[in-house]
PDB file of C-alpha atoms in Angstrom:
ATOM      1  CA  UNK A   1       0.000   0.000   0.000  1.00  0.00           C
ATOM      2  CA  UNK A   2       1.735   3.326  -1.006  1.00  0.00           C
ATOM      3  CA  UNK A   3       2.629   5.607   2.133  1.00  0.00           C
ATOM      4  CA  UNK A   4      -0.335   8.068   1.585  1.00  0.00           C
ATOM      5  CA  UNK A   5      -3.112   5.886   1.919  1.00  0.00           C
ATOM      6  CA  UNK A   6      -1.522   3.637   4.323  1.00  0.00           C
ATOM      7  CA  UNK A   7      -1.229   6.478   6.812  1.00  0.00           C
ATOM      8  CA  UNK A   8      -5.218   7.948   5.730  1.00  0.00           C
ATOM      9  CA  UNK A   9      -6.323   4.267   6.216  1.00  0.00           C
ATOM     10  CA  UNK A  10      -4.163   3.765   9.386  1.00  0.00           C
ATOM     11  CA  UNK A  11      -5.465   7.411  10.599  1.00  0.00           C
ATOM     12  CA  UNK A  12      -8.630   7.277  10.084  1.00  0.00           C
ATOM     13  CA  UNK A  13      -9.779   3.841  10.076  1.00  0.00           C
ATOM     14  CA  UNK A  14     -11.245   4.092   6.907  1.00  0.00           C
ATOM     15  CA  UNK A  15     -11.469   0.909   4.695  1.00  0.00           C
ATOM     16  CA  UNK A  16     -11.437   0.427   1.078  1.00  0.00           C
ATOM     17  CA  UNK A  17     -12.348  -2.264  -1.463  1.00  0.00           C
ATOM     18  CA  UNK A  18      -9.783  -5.534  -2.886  1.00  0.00           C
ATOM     19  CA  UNK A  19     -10.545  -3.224  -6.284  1.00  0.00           C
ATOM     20  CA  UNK A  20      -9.165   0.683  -4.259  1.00  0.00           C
ATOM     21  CA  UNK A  21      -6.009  -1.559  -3.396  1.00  0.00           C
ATOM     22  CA  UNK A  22      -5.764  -3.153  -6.772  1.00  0.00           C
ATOM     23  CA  UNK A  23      -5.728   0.166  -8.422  1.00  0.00           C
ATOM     24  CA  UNK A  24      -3.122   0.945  -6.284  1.00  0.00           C
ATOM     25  CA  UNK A  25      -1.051  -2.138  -7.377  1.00  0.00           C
ATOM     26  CA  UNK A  26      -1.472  -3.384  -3.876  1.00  0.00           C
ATOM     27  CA  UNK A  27      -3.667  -6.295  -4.829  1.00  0.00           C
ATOM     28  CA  UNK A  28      -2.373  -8.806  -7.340  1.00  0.00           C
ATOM     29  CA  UNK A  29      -5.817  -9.231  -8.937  1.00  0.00           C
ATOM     30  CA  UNK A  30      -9.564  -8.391  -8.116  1.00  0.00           C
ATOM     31  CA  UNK A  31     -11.809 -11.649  -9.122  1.00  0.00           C
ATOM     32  CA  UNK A  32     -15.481 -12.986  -7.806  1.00  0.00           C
ATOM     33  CA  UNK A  33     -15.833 -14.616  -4.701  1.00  0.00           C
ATOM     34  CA  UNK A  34     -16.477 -17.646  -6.200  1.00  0.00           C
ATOM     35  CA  UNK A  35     -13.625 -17.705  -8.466  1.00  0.00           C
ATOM     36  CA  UNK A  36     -11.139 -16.697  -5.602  1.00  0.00           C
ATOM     37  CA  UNK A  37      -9.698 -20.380  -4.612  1.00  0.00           C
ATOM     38  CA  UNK A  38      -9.100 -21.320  -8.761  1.00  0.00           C
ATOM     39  CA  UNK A  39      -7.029 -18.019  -8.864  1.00  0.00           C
ATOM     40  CA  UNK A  40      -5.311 -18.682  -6.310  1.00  0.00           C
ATOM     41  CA  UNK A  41      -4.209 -22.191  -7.203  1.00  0.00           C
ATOM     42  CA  UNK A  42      -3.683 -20.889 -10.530  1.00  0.00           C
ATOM     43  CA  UNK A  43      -0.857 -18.472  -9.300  1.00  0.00           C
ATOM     44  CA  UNK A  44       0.189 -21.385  -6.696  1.00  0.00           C
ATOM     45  CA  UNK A  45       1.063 -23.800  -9.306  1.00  0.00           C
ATOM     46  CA  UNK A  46       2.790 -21.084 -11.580  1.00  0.00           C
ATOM     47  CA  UNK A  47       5.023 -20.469  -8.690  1.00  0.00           C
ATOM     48  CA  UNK A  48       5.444 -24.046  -7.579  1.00  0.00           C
ATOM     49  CA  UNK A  49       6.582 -24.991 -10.982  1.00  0.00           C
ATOM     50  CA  UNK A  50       9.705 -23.165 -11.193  1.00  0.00           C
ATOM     51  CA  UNK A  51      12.908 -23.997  -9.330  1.00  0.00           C
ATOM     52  CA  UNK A  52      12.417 -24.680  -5.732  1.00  0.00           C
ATOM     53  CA  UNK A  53      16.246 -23.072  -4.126  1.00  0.00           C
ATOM     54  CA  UNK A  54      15.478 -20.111  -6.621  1.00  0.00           C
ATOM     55  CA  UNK A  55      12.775 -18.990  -5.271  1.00  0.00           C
ATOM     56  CA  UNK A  56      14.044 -19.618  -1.594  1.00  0.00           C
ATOM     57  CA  UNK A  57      16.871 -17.346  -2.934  1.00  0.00           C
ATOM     58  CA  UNK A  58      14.105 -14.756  -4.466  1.00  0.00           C
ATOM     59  CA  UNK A  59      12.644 -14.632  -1.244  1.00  0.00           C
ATOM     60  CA  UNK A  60      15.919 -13.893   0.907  1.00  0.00           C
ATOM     61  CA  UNK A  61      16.873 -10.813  -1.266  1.00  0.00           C
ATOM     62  CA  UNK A  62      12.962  -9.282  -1.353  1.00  0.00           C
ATOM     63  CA  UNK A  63      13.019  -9.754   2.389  1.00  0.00           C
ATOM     64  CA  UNK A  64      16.502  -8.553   2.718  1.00  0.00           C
ATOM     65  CA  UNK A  65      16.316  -5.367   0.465  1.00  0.00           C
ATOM     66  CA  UNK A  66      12.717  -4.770   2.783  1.00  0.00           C
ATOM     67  CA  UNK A  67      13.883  -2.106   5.296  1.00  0.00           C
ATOM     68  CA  UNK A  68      12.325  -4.093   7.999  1.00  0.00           C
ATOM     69  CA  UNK A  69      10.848  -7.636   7.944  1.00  0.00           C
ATOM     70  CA  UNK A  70       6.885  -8.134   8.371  1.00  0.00           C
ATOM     71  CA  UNK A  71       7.745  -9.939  11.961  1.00  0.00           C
ATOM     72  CA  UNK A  72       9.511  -7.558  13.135  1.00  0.00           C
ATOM     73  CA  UNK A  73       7.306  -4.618  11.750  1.00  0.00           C
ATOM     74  CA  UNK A  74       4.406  -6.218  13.421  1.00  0.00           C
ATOM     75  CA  UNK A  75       5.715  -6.897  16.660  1.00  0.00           C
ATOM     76  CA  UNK A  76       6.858  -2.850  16.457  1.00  0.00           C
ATOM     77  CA  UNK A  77       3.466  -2.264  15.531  1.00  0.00           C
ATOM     78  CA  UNK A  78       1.818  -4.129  18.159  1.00  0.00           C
ATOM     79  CA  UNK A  79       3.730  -2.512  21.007  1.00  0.00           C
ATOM     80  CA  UNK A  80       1.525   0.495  20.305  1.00  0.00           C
ATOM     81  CA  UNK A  81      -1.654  -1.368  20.525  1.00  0.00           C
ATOM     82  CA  UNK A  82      -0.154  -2.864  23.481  1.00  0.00           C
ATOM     83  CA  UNK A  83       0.252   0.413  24.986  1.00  0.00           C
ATOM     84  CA  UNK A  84      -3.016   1.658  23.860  1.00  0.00           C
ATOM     85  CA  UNK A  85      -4.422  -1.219  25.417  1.00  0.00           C
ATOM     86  CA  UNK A  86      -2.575  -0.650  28.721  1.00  0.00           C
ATOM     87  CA  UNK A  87      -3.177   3.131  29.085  1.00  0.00           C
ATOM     88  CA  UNK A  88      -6.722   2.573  28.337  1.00  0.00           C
ATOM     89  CA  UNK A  89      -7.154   4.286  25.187  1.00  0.00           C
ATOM     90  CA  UNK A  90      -8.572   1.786  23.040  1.00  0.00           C
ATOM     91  CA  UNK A  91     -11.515   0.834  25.215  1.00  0.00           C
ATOM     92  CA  UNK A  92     -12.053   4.459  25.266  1.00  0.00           C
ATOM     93  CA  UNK A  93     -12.235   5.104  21.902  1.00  0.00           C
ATOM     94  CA  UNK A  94     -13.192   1.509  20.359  1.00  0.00           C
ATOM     95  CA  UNK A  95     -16.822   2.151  19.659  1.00  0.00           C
ATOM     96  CA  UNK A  96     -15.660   5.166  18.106  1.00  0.00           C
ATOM     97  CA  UNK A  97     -12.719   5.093  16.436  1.00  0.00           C
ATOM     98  CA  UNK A  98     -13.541   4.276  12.278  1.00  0.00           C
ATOM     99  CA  UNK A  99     -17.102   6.257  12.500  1.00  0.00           C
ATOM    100  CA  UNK A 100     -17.679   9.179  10.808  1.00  0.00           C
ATOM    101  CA  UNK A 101     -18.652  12.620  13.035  1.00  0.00           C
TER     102      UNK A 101
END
């Protein structure tokens, strides 16, 4: 998700559709509920046909050339919510938070 609208969404609580984040090239593709698990499989064996330690290899330099990897983002993340959670904001504002004024 580009910066912009991952701090709106993240700010505001404001959701958008599988086709918003597709248009942003955040979503590989947009397809019908009911054609969801042959797409997927489709793009599963696409991947799972080519070379098994290339791909392992693929995946070590996109995660290495990440600034920070998803665990550790998330746990980063979560200390916040933890926080939140502790000072008592979020069962302050959780009815609240995501609804319009």
């Amino acid at each position: 998700v580009p910066q912009h609208l991952m701090r709106t969404l993240y700010y505001t609580s404001r959701t958008v559709t599988a086709a918003e984040l597709h248009a942003h090239g955040s979503v590989w593709q947009v397809v019908p509920s009911a054609e969801l698990q042959d797409s997927a499989l489709a793009l599963a064996v696409e991947i799972a046909a080519k070379d098994g330690h290339l791909l392992r290899l693929a995946k070590a330099a996109l995660n290495g050339i990440d600034p920070v990897d998803v665990q550790r983002s998330y746990r980063f993340e979560q200390g916040f919510t933890f926080e939140a959670n502790l000072a008592g904001t979020a069962a302050r504002v959780r009815d609240t938070f995501g609804k319009e004024d």
